[in-house]
PDB file of C-alpha atoms in Angstrom:
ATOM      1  CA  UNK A  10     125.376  48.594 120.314  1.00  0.00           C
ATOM      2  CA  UNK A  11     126.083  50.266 116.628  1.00  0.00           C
ATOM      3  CA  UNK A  12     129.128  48.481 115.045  1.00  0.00           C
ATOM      4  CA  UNK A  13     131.643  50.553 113.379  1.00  0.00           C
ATOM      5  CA  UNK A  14     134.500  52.821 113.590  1.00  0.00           C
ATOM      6  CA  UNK A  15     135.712  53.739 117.482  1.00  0.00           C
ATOM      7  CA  UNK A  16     134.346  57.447 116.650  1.00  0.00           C
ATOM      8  CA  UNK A  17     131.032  56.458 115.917  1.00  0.00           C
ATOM      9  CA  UNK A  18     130.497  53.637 118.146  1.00  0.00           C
ATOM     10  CA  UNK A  19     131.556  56.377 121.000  1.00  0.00           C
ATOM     11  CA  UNK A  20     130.675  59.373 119.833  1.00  0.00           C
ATOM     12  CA  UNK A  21     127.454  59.443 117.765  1.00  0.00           C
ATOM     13  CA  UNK A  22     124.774  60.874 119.439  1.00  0.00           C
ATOM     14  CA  UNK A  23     122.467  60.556 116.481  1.00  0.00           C
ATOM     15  CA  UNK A  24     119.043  58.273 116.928  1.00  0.00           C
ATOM     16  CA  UNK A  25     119.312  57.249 113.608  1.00  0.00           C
ATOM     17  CA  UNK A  26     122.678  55.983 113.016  1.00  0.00           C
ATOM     18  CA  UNK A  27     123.312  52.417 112.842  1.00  0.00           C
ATOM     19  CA  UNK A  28     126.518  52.294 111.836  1.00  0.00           C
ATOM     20  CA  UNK A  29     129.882  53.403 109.421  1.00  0.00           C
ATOM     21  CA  UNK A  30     132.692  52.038 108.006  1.00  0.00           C
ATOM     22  CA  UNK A  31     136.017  53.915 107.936  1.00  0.00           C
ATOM     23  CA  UNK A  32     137.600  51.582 104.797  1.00  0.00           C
ATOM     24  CA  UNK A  33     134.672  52.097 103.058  1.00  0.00           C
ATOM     25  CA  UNK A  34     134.295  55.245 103.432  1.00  0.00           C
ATOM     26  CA  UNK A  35     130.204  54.405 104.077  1.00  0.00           C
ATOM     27  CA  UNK A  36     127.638  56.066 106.953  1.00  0.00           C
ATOM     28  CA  UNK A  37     124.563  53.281 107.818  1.00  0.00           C
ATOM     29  CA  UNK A  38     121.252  55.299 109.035  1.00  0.00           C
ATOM     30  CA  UNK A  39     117.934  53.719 109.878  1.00  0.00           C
ATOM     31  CA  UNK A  40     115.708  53.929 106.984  1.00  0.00           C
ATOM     32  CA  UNK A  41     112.310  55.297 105.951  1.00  0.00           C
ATOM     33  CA  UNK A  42     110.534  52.358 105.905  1.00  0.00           C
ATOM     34  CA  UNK A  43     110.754  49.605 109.286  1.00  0.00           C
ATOM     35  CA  UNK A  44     113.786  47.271 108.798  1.00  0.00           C
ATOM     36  CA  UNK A  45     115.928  49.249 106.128  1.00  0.00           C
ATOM     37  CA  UNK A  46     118.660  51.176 106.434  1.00  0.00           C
ATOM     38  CA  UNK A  47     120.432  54.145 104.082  1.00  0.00           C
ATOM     39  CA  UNK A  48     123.443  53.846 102.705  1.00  0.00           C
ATOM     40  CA  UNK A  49     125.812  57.500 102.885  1.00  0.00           C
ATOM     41  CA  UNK A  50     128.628  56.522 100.589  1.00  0.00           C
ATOM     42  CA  UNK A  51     131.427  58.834 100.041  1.00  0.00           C
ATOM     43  CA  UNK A  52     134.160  59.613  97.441  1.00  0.00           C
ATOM     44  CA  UNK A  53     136.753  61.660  99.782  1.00  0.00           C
ATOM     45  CA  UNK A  54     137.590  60.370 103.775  1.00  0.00           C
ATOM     46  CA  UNK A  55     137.504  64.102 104.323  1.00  0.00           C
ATOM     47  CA  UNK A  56     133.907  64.098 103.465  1.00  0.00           C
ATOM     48  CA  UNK A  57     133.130  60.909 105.478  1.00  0.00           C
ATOM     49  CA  UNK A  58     135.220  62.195 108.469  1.00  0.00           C
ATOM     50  CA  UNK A  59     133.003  65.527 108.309  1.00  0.00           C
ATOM     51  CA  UNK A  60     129.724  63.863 107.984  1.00  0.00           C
ATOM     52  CA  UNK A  61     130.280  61.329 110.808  1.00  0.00           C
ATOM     53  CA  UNK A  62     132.112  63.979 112.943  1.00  0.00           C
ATOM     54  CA  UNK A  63     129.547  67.166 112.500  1.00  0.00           C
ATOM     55  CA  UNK A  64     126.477  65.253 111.977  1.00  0.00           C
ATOM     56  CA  UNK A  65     126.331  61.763 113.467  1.00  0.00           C
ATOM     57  CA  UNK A  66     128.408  63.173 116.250  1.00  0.00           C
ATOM     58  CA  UNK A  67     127.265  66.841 117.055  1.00  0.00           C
ATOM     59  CA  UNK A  68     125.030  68.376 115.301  1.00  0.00           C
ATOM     60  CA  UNK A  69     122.707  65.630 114.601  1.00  0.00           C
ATOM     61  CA  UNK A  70     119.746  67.666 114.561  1.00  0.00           C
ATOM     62  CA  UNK A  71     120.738  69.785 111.742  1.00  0.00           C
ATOM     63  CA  UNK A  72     121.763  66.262 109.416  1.00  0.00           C
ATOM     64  CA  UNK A  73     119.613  65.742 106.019  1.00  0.00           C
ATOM     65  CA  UNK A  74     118.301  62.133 107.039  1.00  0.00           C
ATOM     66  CA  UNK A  75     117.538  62.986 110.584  1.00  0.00           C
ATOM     67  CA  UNK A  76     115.259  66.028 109.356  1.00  0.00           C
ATOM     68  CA  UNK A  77     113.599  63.857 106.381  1.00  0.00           C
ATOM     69  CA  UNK A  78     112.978  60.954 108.925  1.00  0.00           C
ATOM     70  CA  UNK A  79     111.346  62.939 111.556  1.00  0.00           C
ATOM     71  CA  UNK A  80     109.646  64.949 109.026  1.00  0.00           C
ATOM     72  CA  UNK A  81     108.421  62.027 106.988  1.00  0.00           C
ATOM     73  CA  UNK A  82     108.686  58.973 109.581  1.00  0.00           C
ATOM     74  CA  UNK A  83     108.067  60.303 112.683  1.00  0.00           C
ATOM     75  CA  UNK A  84     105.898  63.349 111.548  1.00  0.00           C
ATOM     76  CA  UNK A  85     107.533  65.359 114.350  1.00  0.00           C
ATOM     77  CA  UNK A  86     109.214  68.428 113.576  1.00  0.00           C
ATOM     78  CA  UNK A  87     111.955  70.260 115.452  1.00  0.00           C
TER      79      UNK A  87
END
């Protein structure tokens, strides 16, 4: 089970997160390569709260990482 916040550990619906953290204001997403992860880091919790909310949560398909790892990973498109 992802570890992080209560939204994303019930809400995501995202493949390819891993996991957030709310204080940090930080997203965790598998990454390109097996056994890494990327980093999403934000400035503003209004930022953080829209990625993890609109992406990780919803509308997961239309997210920046998911498309670049199922373009470049997975060599699947949508």
């Amino acid at each position: 089970m992802p570890s992080g916040s209560y939204k994303g550990k019930a809400d995501a619906l995202c493949p390819f997160y891993k996991s957030d953290d709310e204080q940090k204001k930080r997203i965790i997403c598998e990454g390109i390569v097996d056994k890494s992860t990327l980093a999403l880091t934000f400035r503003r919790r209004s930022d953080y709260d829209t990625q993890l909310g609109v992406f990780c949560c919803e509308h997961y398909k239309k997210c920046e990482i998911y498309r670049m790892l199922m373009e470049n990973k997975y060599d699947e498109e949508d």
